[in-house]
């Protein structure tokens, strides 16, 4: 069965960096793109980027700074989100979500369980 | 790019019809997807491509779209339907995704 398993929660100090992983299984990794979505505490969902798992090229949300880098390692069917120069405002749950497979009678949609990144001194 | 606008909250009594709207200039050209999120969990898709319901989603959930507005309707809302609902769409001009601000549904 399709699974997206994300890395565990992380606690970092301001200015540090963090790398969140999203490991896919149960399907051919390069057949579907991946979206990254974040949710700050008490806030709504925010789409961050879509990554082409074949090429590693990402389409970023407008306004997302260069501190956020999205990548893939096809050999281990894993996508990564690396955030540098962390700020308190980066505290959020980060989700990965596979492009859905939708037909006339069903739509298969898969999300990771989310990774909480806490930025605090 | 454009924005998706949702009401912050909707409240209904059990058995009533809940209606959640999502407006955006790009909706006539782009599909809307609706997600339900319960506290602390990953979102669950309840409507895709404006009107279609994934398997396993109760029939009381339905979607419609007209012009710049999409609507999620829950006929005969139940207590278990409480949660936050988000509309989602992509801008076909730049392939960027976007979520509405979310609507908190209360059934009591």
Short mmCIF file of C-alpha atoms in Angstrom, two decimals:
data_model
loop_
_atom_site.label_atom_id
_atom_site.label_comp_id
_atom_site.label_asym_id
_atom_site.label_seq_id
_atom_site.Cartn_x
_atom_site.Cartn_y
_atom_site.Cartn_z
CA UNK A 1 0.00 0.00 0.00
CA UNK A 2 1.07 3.57 -0.62
CA UNK A 3 2.77 5.21 2.34
CA UNK A 4 4.54 8.49 2.92
CA UNK A 5 6.55 8.34 6.13
CA UNK A 6 8.07 11.54 7.39
CA UNK A 7 10.93 12.09 9.79
CA UNK A 8 10.38 12.73 13.46
CA UNK A 9 9.79 16.07 15.17
CA UNK A 10 12.71 18.45 15.40
CA UNK A 11 13.67 21.20 17.85
CA UNK A 12 16.16 23.79 16.65
CA UNK A 13 17.49 27.10 17.82
CA UNK A 14 17.01 30.24 15.74
CA UNK A 15 19.62 30.48 13.01
CA UNK A 16 20.12 26.73 12.75
CA UNK A 17 18.96 24.54 9.88
CA UNK A 18 16.79 21.44 9.65
CA UNK A 19 16.15 18.76 7.04
CA UNK A 20 12.78 17.01 6.92
CA UNK A 21 12.40 13.79 4.95
CA UNK A 22 9.43 12.11 3.30
CA UNK A 23 10.01 8.47 2.32
CA UNK A 24 7.61 6.98 -0.21
CA UNK A 25 6.73 3.33 -0.61
CA UNK A 26 4.12 1.21 -2.36
CA UNK A 27 4.39 2.93 -5.74
CA UNK A 28 6.92 4.09 -8.31
CA UNK A 29 8.37 7.23 -6.74
CA UNK A 30 9.10 9.01 -9.99
CA UNK A 31 5.58 8.52 -11.37
CA UNK A 32 4.05 11.23 -9.17
CA UNK A 33 5.06 14.68 -8.06
CA UNK A 34 5.09 15.67 -4.41
CA UNK A 35 3.68 18.72 -2.69
CA UNK A 36 4.91 20.25 0.55
CA UNK A 37 2.38 21.94 2.82
CA UNK A 38 2.95 23.66 6.14
CA UNK A 39 0.67 24.54 9.01
CA UNK A 40 1.75 26.95 11.71
CA UNK A 41 0.22 26.40 15.17
CA UNK A 42 -3.44 27.34 15.12
CA UNK A 43 -3.26 28.41 11.49
CA UNK A 44 -4.46 27.06 8.16
CA UNK A 45 -2.78 24.98 5.50
CA UNK A 46 -0.24 26.72 3.31
CA UNK A 47 0.98 25.24 0.04
CA UNK A 48 4.74 25.62 -0.19
CA UNK A 49 5.96 23.86 -3.31
CA UNK A 50 5.57 21.05 -5.79
CA UNK A 51 8.57 18.97 -6.77
CA UNK A 52 9.01 16.97 -9.95
CA UNK A 53 10.37 13.68 -8.61
CA UNK A 54 11.97 12.86 -11.95
CA UNK A 55 14.01 16.01 -12.32
CA UNK A 56 14.13 17.37 -8.79
CA UNK A 57 12.90 20.73 -10.08
CA UNK A 58 10.57 22.53 -7.69
CA UNK A 59 7.86 25.10 -8.24
CA UNK A 60 7.77 27.36 -5.20
CA UNK A 61 4.96 29.37 -3.67
CA UNK A 62 5.30 33.07 -4.31
CA UNK A 63 7.13 34.75 -1.47
CA UNK A 64 8.87 31.61 -0.26
CA UNK A 65 12.44 32.64 0.38
CA UNK A 66 15.66 30.94 -0.62
CA UNK A 67 15.93 29.56 2.90
CA UNK A 68 13.69 26.68 1.77
CA UNK A 69 15.23 24.05 -0.49
CA UNK A 70 13.33 21.06 -1.85
CA UNK A 71 15.10 18.01 -3.22
CA UNK A 72 14.71 14.30 -3.93
CA UNK A 73 16.89 11.21 -3.74
CA UNK A 74 15.40 8.81 -6.25
CA UNK A 75 17.63 5.94 -5.08
CA UNK A 76 15.80 5.86 -1.75
CA UNK A 77 12.40 7.18 -2.93
CA UNK A 78 12.68 10.12 -0.57
CA UNK A 79 11.93 13.82 -0.80
CA UNK A 80 13.57 16.40 1.43
CA UNK A 81 12.81 19.88 2.70
CA UNK A 82 15.74 21.77 4.12
CA UNK A 83 15.22 25.06 5.93
CA UNK A 84 18.21 27.22 6.78
CA UNK A 85 18.58 30.26 9.06
CA UNK A 86 15.55 29.13 11.02
CA UNK A 87 13.24 31.75 12.49
CA UNK A 88 10.59 31.38 15.17
CA UNK A 89 7.98 31.91 12.45
CA UNK A 90 9.12 28.65 10.79
CA UNK A 91 7.61 26.71 13.69
CA UNK A 92 5.00 24.54 12.00
CA UNK A 93 3.95 21.06 11.01
CA UNK A 94 5.32 20.26 7.57
CA UNK A 95 3.42 17.74 5.43
CA UNK A 96 4.35 16.03 2.20
CA UNK A 97 1.52 14.93 -0.09
CA UNK A 98 1.72 12.91 -3.27
CA UNK A 99 0.00 14.12 -6.43
CA UNK A 100 -3.41 12.42 -6.37
CA UNK A 101 -4.50 9.80 -8.86
CA UNK A 102 -8.05 10.75 -9.77
CA UNK A 103 -10.55 9.03 -12.03
CA UNK A 104 -14.26 9.19 -12.57
CA UNK A 105 -15.18 7.22 -9.46
CA UNK A 106 -12.30 7.64 -7.05
CA UNK A 107 -9.30 9.79 -6.20
CA UNK A 108 -6.33 8.33 -4.36
CA UNK A 109 -4.75 11.00 -2.22
CA UNK A 110 -1.85 10.34 0.15
CA UNK A 111 -0.25 12.49 2.81
CA UNK A 112 2.61 11.98 5.20
CA UNK A 113 1.87 12.10 8.90
CA UNK A 114 3.48 15.52 9.28
CA UNK A 115 6.71 16.64 10.91
CA UNK A 116 6.65 19.26 13.66
CA UNK A 117 9.56 21.66 13.48
CA UNK A 118 9.89 23.85 16.55
CA UNK A 119 12.25 26.82 16.49
CA UNK A 120 13.04 28.07 19.96
CA UNK A 121 16.00 29.09 22.04
CA UNK B 1 -1.97 34.14 -8.87
CA UNK B 2 -5.27 34.48 -7.03
CA UNK B 3 -6.63 33.90 -3.54
CA UNK B 4 -9.25 31.48 -2.26
CA UNK B 5 -11.62 33.00 0.26
CA UNK B 6 -13.62 30.95 2.78
CA UNK B 7 -15.79 31.96 5.74
CA UNK B 8 -13.88 31.42 9.01
CA UNK B 9 -16.64 29.40 10.64
CA UNK B 10 -19.94 27.65 10.03
CA UNK B 11 -22.17 26.28 12.74
CA UNK B 12 -25.17 23.97 12.33
CA UNK B 13 -27.29 21.69 14.46
CA UNK B 14 -27.08 17.92 13.94
CA UNK B 15 -29.14 16.88 10.94
CA UNK B 16 -29.05 20.30 9.32
CA UNK B 17 -27.32 21.16 6.07
CA UNK B 18 -23.91 22.76 6.30
CA UNK B 19 -22.72 24.90 3.40
CA UNK B 20 -19.13 26.09 3.03
CA UNK B 21 -18.15 28.39 0.20
CA UNK B 22 -14.84 29.07 -1.52
CA UNK B 23 -14.45 31.98 -3.89
CA UNK B 24 -11.60 32.79 -6.25
CA UNK B 25 -11.13 34.49 -9.59
CA UNK B 26 -9.38 31.45 -11.06
CA UNK B 27 -12.06 28.91 -10.20
CA UNK B 28 -13.85 29.00 -13.56
CA UNK B 29 -10.67 27.54 -15.10
CA UNK B 30 -9.35 25.33 -12.31
CA UNK B 31 -10.77 22.42 -10.32
CA UNK B 32 -11.43 22.70 -6.60
CA UNK B 33 -10.58 20.02 -4.07
CA UNK B 34 -12.01 19.97 -0.55
CA UNK B 35 -10.16 18.64 2.49
CA UNK B 36 -11.33 17.92 6.01
CA UNK B 37 -8.80 18.16 8.81
CA UNK B 38 -9.36 17.03 12.34
CA UNK B 39 -7.14 18.29 15.08
CA UNK B 40 -3.56 17.21 14.73
CA UNK B 41 -4.18 14.94 11.75
CA UNK B 42 -3.28 15.01 8.09
CA UNK B 43 -6.05 16.40 5.86
CA UNK B 44 -8.48 13.98 4.21
CA UNK B 45 -9.84 14.56 0.71
CA UNK B 46 -13.65 14.67 0.70
CA UNK B 47 -14.41 16.16 -2.74
CA UNK B 48 -12.24 16.28 -5.86
CA UNK B 49 -12.58 17.98 -9.25
CA UNK B 50 -15.37 20.23 -7.97
CA UNK B 51 -18.09 17.60 -7.59
CA UNK B 52 -16.71 14.08 -7.26
CA UNK B 53 -16.61 12.13 -4.00
CA UNK B 54 -13.75 9.69 -3.28
CA UNK B 55 -14.71 6.20 -2.25
CA UNK B 56 -15.25 5.89 1.47
CA UNK B 57 -16.55 9.44 1.87
CA UNK B 58 -20.21 9.49 3.05
CA UNK B 59 -22.82 10.44 0.48
CA UNK B 60 -23.91 13.40 2.59
CA UNK B 61 -20.81 15.24 1.30
CA UNK B 62 -21.27 16.91 -2.09
CA UNK B 63 -19.60 19.65 -4.08
CA UNK B 64 -20.63 22.13 -6.72
CA UNK B 65 -19.04 24.98 -8.59
CA UNK B 66 -20.36 27.91 -10.55
CA UNK B 67 -18.31 30.79 -11.86
CA UNK B 68 -15.92 32.04 -9.22
CA UNK B 69 -17.49 30.13 -6.35
CA UNK B 70 -17.27 26.51 -5.24
CA UNK B 71 -19.47 25.06 -2.52
CA UNK B 72 -19.13 22.10 -0.19
CA UNK B 73 -22.46 20.85 1.16
CA UNK B 74 -22.97 18.40 3.98
CA UNK B 75 -26.56 17.19 4.02
CA UNK B 76 -27.60 16.06 7.46
CA UNK B 77 -24.39 17.05 9.23
CA UNK B 78 -23.31 14.84 12.09
CA UNK B 79 -21.15 15.50 15.12
CA UNK B 80 -18.35 13.45 13.56
CA UNK B 81 -18.20 15.93 10.66
CA UNK B 82 -16.77 18.66 12.88
CA UNK B 83 -13.37 19.90 11.86
CA UNK B 84 -11.62 22.36 9.62
CA UNK B 85 -12.42 22.34 5.92
CA UNK B 86 -10.09 23.72 3.26
CA UNK B 87 -10.61 24.29 -0.42
CA UNK B 88 -7.60 23.80 -2.65
CA UNK B 89 -6.91 24.66 -6.26
CA UNK B 90 -4.01 25.22 -8.60
CA UNK B 91 -3.35 28.20 -10.82
CA UNK B 92 -3.05 26.82 -14.35
CA UNK B 93 -0.97 29.86 -15.31
CA UNK B 94 1.95 28.94 -13.09
CA UNK B 95 1.05 25.52 -11.60
CA UNK B 96 1.21 26.91 -8.09
CA UNK B 97 -1.18 25.45 -5.56
CA UNK B 98 -3.19 27.36 -3.01
CA UNK B 99 -5.46 26.67 -0.06
CA UNK B 100 -8.33 28.73 1.19
CA UNK B 101 -8.04 30.08 4.70
CA UNK B 102 -10.11 27.25 6.11
CA UNK B 103 -13.57 27.02 7.65
CA UNK B 104 -14.18 25.61 11.10
CA UNK B 105 -17.36 23.53 11.08
CA UNK B 106 -19.16 23.13 14.38
CA UNK B 107 -22.08 20.69 14.69
CA UNK B 108 -23.97 21.10 17.95
#
